Short mmCIF file of C-alpha atoms in Angstrom, two decimals:
data_model
loop_
_atom_site.label_atom_id
_atom_site.label_comp_id
_atom_site.label_asym_id
_atom_site.label_seq_id
_atom_site.Cartn_x
_atom_site.Cartn_y
_atom_site.Cartn_z
CA MET I 1 -25.16 36.25 15.84
CA ILE I 2 -22.83 39.26 15.54
CA TYR I 3 -19.56 39.01 13.67
CA ALA I 4 -18.29 42.54 14.33
CA LYS I 5 -14.82 41.45 15.49
CA SER I 6 -12.28 39.05 14.11
CA GLU I 7 -10.58 36.37 16.14
CA GLU I 8 -7.69 38.82 16.82
CA ASN I 9 -10.25 41.24 18.35
CA HIS I 10 -9.67 44.00 15.79
CA PRO I 11 -12.38 45.49 13.56
CA ILE I 12 -13.27 42.89 10.99
CA THR I 13 -11.94 43.45 7.45
CA SER I 14 -13.82 43.02 4.17
CA ASP I 15 -11.60 40.03 3.34
CA GLU I 16 -12.51 38.39 6.64
CA ILE I 17 -16.21 39.00 6.03
CA PHE I 18 -15.93 37.40 2.62
CA GLU I 19 -14.10 34.39 4.08
CA GLN I 20 -16.59 34.00 6.88
CA ILE I 21 -19.67 34.15 4.60
CA LEU I 22 -17.94 31.74 2.16
CA ASN I 23 -17.22 29.30 4.98
CA ARG I 24 -20.79 29.52 6.21
CA ILE I 25 -22.00 28.60 2.70
CA ILE I 26 -19.48 25.74 2.27
CA GLN I 27 -20.35 24.37 5.73
CA LEU I 28 -24.07 24.57 4.91
CA ARG I 29 -24.74 26.92 7.82
CA LEU I 30 -26.13 29.15 5.06
CA GLU I 31 -28.19 26.59 3.19
CA PRO I 32 -28.48 26.19 -0.60
CA GLY I 33 -31.42 28.36 -1.75
CA GLN I 34 -31.47 30.46 1.40
CA LEU I 35 -32.37 34.15 1.01
CA ILE I 36 -29.70 36.48 2.34
CA SER I 37 -29.49 40.24 2.13
CA GLU I 38 -27.06 43.12 2.38
CA ASN I 39 -29.09 44.55 5.23
CA GLN I 40 -29.02 41.26 7.15
CA MET I 41 -25.28 40.75 6.75
CA SER I 42 -24.54 44.41 7.41
CA ALA I 43 -26.30 44.13 10.76
CA GLU I 44 -24.62 40.75 11.57
CA TYR I 45 -21.09 42.03 10.85
CA GLY I 46 -21.56 45.64 11.98
CA VAL I 47 -20.32 47.11 8.68
CA SER I 48 -21.74 49.16 5.85
CA ARG I 49 -23.80 47.64 3.04
CA SER I 50 -21.05 48.63 0.58
CA VAL I 51 -18.64 46.27 2.35
CA ILE I 52 -21.19 43.45 2.17
CA ARG I 53 -21.86 44.26 -1.47
CA THR I 54 -18.16 43.79 -2.24
CA ALA I 55 -18.23 40.36 -0.51
CA PHE I 56 -21.36 39.41 -2.40
CA THR I 57 -19.69 40.32 -5.69
CA ARG I 58 -16.82 38.00 -4.93
CA LEU I 59 -19.15 35.20 -3.85
CA ARG I 60 -21.15 35.62 -7.05
CA GLN I 61 -17.97 35.38 -9.10
CA LEU I 62 -17.19 32.10 -7.39
CA GLY I 63 -20.71 30.83 -8.09
CA PHE I 64 -21.87 30.63 -4.47
CA ILE I 65 -24.68 33.19 -4.60
CA GLU I 66 -27.20 34.30 -7.16
CA ILE I 67 -28.43 37.88 -7.30
CA TYR I 68 -31.85 38.45 -8.87
CA PRO I 69 -33.00 42.07 -9.43
CA GLN I 70 -36.21 42.85 -7.54
CA ARG I 71 -36.15 39.41 -5.94
CA GLY I 72 -33.09 39.27 -3.77
CA THR I 73 -29.86 37.39 -3.14
CA TYR I 74 -29.88 33.62 -2.64
CA VAL I 75 -27.25 31.04 -1.77
CA SER I 76 -26.61 29.06 -4.92
CA LEU I 77 -28.14 25.62 -5.21
CA MET I 78 -25.86 22.65 -5.63
CA ASP I 79 -25.58 21.57 -9.23
CA LEU I 80 -24.91 17.80 -9.32
CA SER I 81 -23.94 17.91 -12.99
CA TYR I 82 -21.33 20.57 -12.31
CA ILE I 83 -20.08 18.70 -9.23
CA ALA I 84 -19.78 15.52 -11.31
CA ASP I 85 -17.62 17.42 -13.79
CA LEU I 86 -15.43 18.74 -10.97
CA LEU I 87 -15.11 15.26 -9.53
CA MET I 88 -14.03 13.94 -12.90
CA LEU I 89 -11.38 16.67 -13.11
CA ARG I 90 -10.16 15.96 -9.59
CA THR I 91 -10.04 12.24 -10.32
CA ALA I 92 -8.03 12.75 -13.51
CA VAL I 93 -5.50 14.87 -11.58
CA GLU I 94 -5.13 12.39 -8.73
CA LYS I 95 -4.81 9.45 -11.06
CA GLU I 96 -1.99 11.29 -12.81
CA VAL I 97 -0.38 11.93 -9.42
CA LEU I 98 -0.52 8.17 -8.78
CA TYR I 99 0.98 7.47 -12.19
CA GLU I 100 3.89 9.76 -11.39
CA ILE I 101 4.32 8.16 -7.96
CA PHE I 102 4.75 4.79 -9.67
CA THR I 103 6.90 5.96 -12.53
CA GLU I 104 9.00 8.79 -11.12
CA LEU I 105 9.53 8.23 -7.42
CA GLY I 106 12.53 6.23 -6.36
CA GLU I 107 12.11 3.36 -3.88
CA ALA I 108 13.35 5.44 -0.94
CA GLU I 109 11.06 8.35 -1.78
CA ARG I 110 8.06 6.05 -2.15
CA SER I 111 8.82 4.35 1.15
CA GLN I 112 9.01 7.70 2.87
CA MET I 113 5.72 8.76 1.36
CA LEU I 114 4.10 5.46 2.40
CA GLU I 115 5.31 5.97 5.98
CA ARG I 116 3.67 9.39 6.06
CA LEU I 117 0.45 7.93 4.69
CA ARG I 118 0.57 5.12 7.31
CA GLU I 119 0.89 7.67 10.15
CA ASN I 120 -1.93 9.69 8.66
CA LEU I 121 -4.19 6.65 8.55
CA LYS I 122 -3.44 5.89 12.20
CA GLU I 123 -4.61 9.38 13.07
CA GLN I 124 -7.71 8.99 10.95
CA GLU I 125 -8.77 5.95 12.99
CA LYS I 126 -9.01 8.15 16.06
CA TYR I 127 -11.81 10.15 14.47
CA ARG I 128 -13.87 7.47 12.73
CA ASP I 129 -16.86 8.24 14.98
CA GLU I 130 -17.20 11.80 13.73
CA ALA I 131 -20.73 12.05 12.36
CA ASP I 132 -20.16 15.00 10.07
CA TYR I 133 -17.30 16.72 8.25
CA PHE I 134 -16.54 19.56 10.63
CA GLY I 135 -14.17 18.03 13.18
CA ARG I 136 -10.57 16.90 12.92
CA PHE I 137 -11.13 14.29 10.21
CA PRO I 138 -11.38 16.73 7.26
CA GLU I 139 -7.85 17.98 7.97
CA LEU I 140 -6.55 14.44 7.93
CA ASP I 141 -8.52 13.66 4.80
CA ALA I 142 -6.96 16.66 2.98
CA GLU I 143 -3.53 15.78 4.34
CA PHE I 144 -3.80 12.21 3.05
CA HIS I 145 -4.21 13.47 -0.53
CA LYS I 146 -1.68 16.25 -0.04
CA ILE I 147 1.05 13.79 0.95
CA MET I 148 0.68 12.09 -2.42
CA ILE I 149 0.37 15.31 -4.37
CA ASP I 150 3.43 16.88 -2.68
CA SER I 151 5.51 13.73 -3.20
CA VAL I 152 5.53 14.45 -6.95
CA SER I 153 5.64 18.26 -6.56
CA ARG I 154 2.16 18.89 -7.93
CA SER I 155 0.88 21.22 -5.19
CA ALA I 156 1.04 24.25 -7.53
CA MET I 157 -1.21 22.46 -10.02
CA MET I 158 -3.77 21.79 -7.30
CA GLN I 159 -3.67 25.46 -6.20
CA MET I 160 -4.76 26.40 -9.72
CA LEU I 161 -7.98 24.48 -9.03
CA ASP I 162 -8.59 25.90 -5.55
CA SER I 163 -11.55 28.13 -6.36
CA LEU I 164 -13.29 25.34 -8.29
CA MET I 165 -12.65 22.78 -5.53
CA LEU I 166 -14.57 24.93 -3.03
CA HIS I 167 -17.73 23.62 -4.64
CA LEU I 168 -16.48 20.10 -3.98
CA SER I 169 -15.85 21.12 -0.35
CA ARG I 170 -19.50 22.10 0.03
CA TRP I 171 -20.62 18.84 -1.58
CA ARG I 172 -18.30 16.79 0.66
CA ASN I 173 -19.73 18.53 3.73
CA PHE I 174 -23.17 17.43 2.65
CA ASP I 175 -22.18 13.99 1.40
CA VAL I 176 -20.31 12.87 4.49
CA ALA I 177 -23.01 13.94 6.97
CA PHE I 178 -25.81 12.57 4.78
CA ASP I 179 -24.65 8.96 5.12
CA ASN I 180 -22.24 9.25 8.08
CA ARG I 181 -19.42 8.27 5.71
CA VAL I 182 -16.26 8.85 7.74
CA PRO I 183 -15.66 5.11 8.36
CA GLN I 184 -16.16 4.45 4.65
CA LEU I 185 -13.68 7.19 3.70
CA ILE I 186 -11.08 5.70 6.01
CA ALA I 187 -11.59 2.25 4.39
CA GLU I 188 -11.21 3.84 0.92
CA HIS I 189 -8.01 5.60 1.97
CA LYS I 190 -6.64 2.30 3.26
CA LYS I 191 -7.45 0.63 -0.06
CA ILE I 192 -5.50 3.29 -1.96
CA PHE I 193 -2.59 2.95 0.46
CA GLU I 194 -2.48 -0.83 0.16
CA ALA I 195 -2.51 -0.67 -3.62
CA ILE I 196 0.47 1.68 -3.60
CA GLU I 197 2.24 -0.52 -1.06
CA GLU I 198 1.60 -3.56 -3.24
CA GLY I 199 2.91 -1.76 -6.29
CA ASP I 200 -0.37 -2.15 -8.20
CA ILE I 201 -0.90 1.05 -10.18
CA GLN I 202 -4.20 -0.09 -11.76
CA LYS I 203 -5.68 -1.00 -8.39
CA ALA I 204 -4.48 2.33 -6.91
CA GLN I 205 -6.04 4.34 -9.72
CA ASP I 206 -9.28 2.37 -9.66
CA SER I 207 -9.50 2.78 -5.88
CA MET I 208 -8.90 6.52 -6.23
CA GLY I 209 -11.69 6.74 -8.82
CA GLU I 210 -14.08 4.86 -6.54
CA HIS I 211 -13.09 7.10 -3.61
CA LEU I 212 -13.74 10.38 -5.44
CA GLU I 213 -16.94 9.41 -7.27
CA THR I 214 -19.39 10.33 -4.54
CA ILE I 215 -22.56 11.26 -6.39
CA THR I 216 -24.02 8.06 -7.87
CA ALA I 217 -24.69 6.27 -4.59
CA ILE I 218 -26.68 9.03 -2.96
CA ALA I 219 -27.93 11.43 -5.65
CA ASP I 220 -31.52 10.17 -5.83
CA ARG I 221 -31.93 9.86 -2.04
CA ALA I 222 -30.30 13.23 -1.41
CA MET I 223 -32.55 15.07 -3.92
CA THR I 224 -35.61 13.36 -2.44
CA LYS I 225 -34.76 14.30 1.14
CA TYR I 226 -33.41 17.77 0.41
CA PRO I 227 -35.13 18.84 -2.84
CA THR I 228 -34.59 22.54 -2.17
CA TYR I 229 -30.81 22.12 -2.11
CA PHE I 230 -30.30 21.08 -5.73
CA LYS I 231 -30.76 22.44 -9.18
CA ASN I 232 -33.20 20.53 -11.38
CA GLY I 233 -31.97 19.33 -14.73
#
C-alpha cells in the first residue's frame, strides 16, 4: 500500500506520516512486536529515509516503537502493568470529575449535562452490533466521557494526558475486539448515567471504576491467545 499523497491530494508531510504510522500502530494494523524499517516505510510513503527517521524518533519518544542497533525497529509490545497504571490514573481523574459534577454543578447545569448524555446513549444504541472499535461507536464513547469532563471545565487537564492516553487507545482497540465488548460498554455507560441521574455519587464513581478497569477480566486469556503482543513480567 502506498501512502504518497495525503487526503487533500498534496505531497504528504512529515507530520502526516507520523500521524498515519501512529494510527496504524494504535489500530493494531501494525501489530505489537512487528518488525518495521526505514526502507519499508520510505517505499510505502514515497519519501526519503530521513523523513521516516524523524517520524520514528517521535514514535520512540512516545513509547510506540523500539529501536535496537544491529537488529532493527519493532512496534512496541503492550505492557499490561503500564496500561494498568494508566487506567488507574484515568480512573482517578474521571472519579474527580464525577465528584465535581455532584458538588459544583447547579441543578440546571446537571440537567443539561444529563440530557446530552441521554442523547449520546441513544446514538450508542444504533452501533451496538459493531464487532470492533473502528466504526462510529468509538467517537460516541469518547463523547460520552467528554460531556462529563467539559461540564466541569476539565478538558485542559485531560489534554495534558493526551500522549499517555494513546497507549490506552491501543489497548481499547484490542480489548473491545477481543471480547466483542461494545454492548457491555453501552451497559456500563448507562449504569454511570443512571447513578448520576439518581444523585448517587458513590454508585457513579464505583461504576466508573468498573467501566475503566479493563485488564483483569481478559489478561490471562489475551496473553494466551496473543503471546507475542505483550511484554512478559
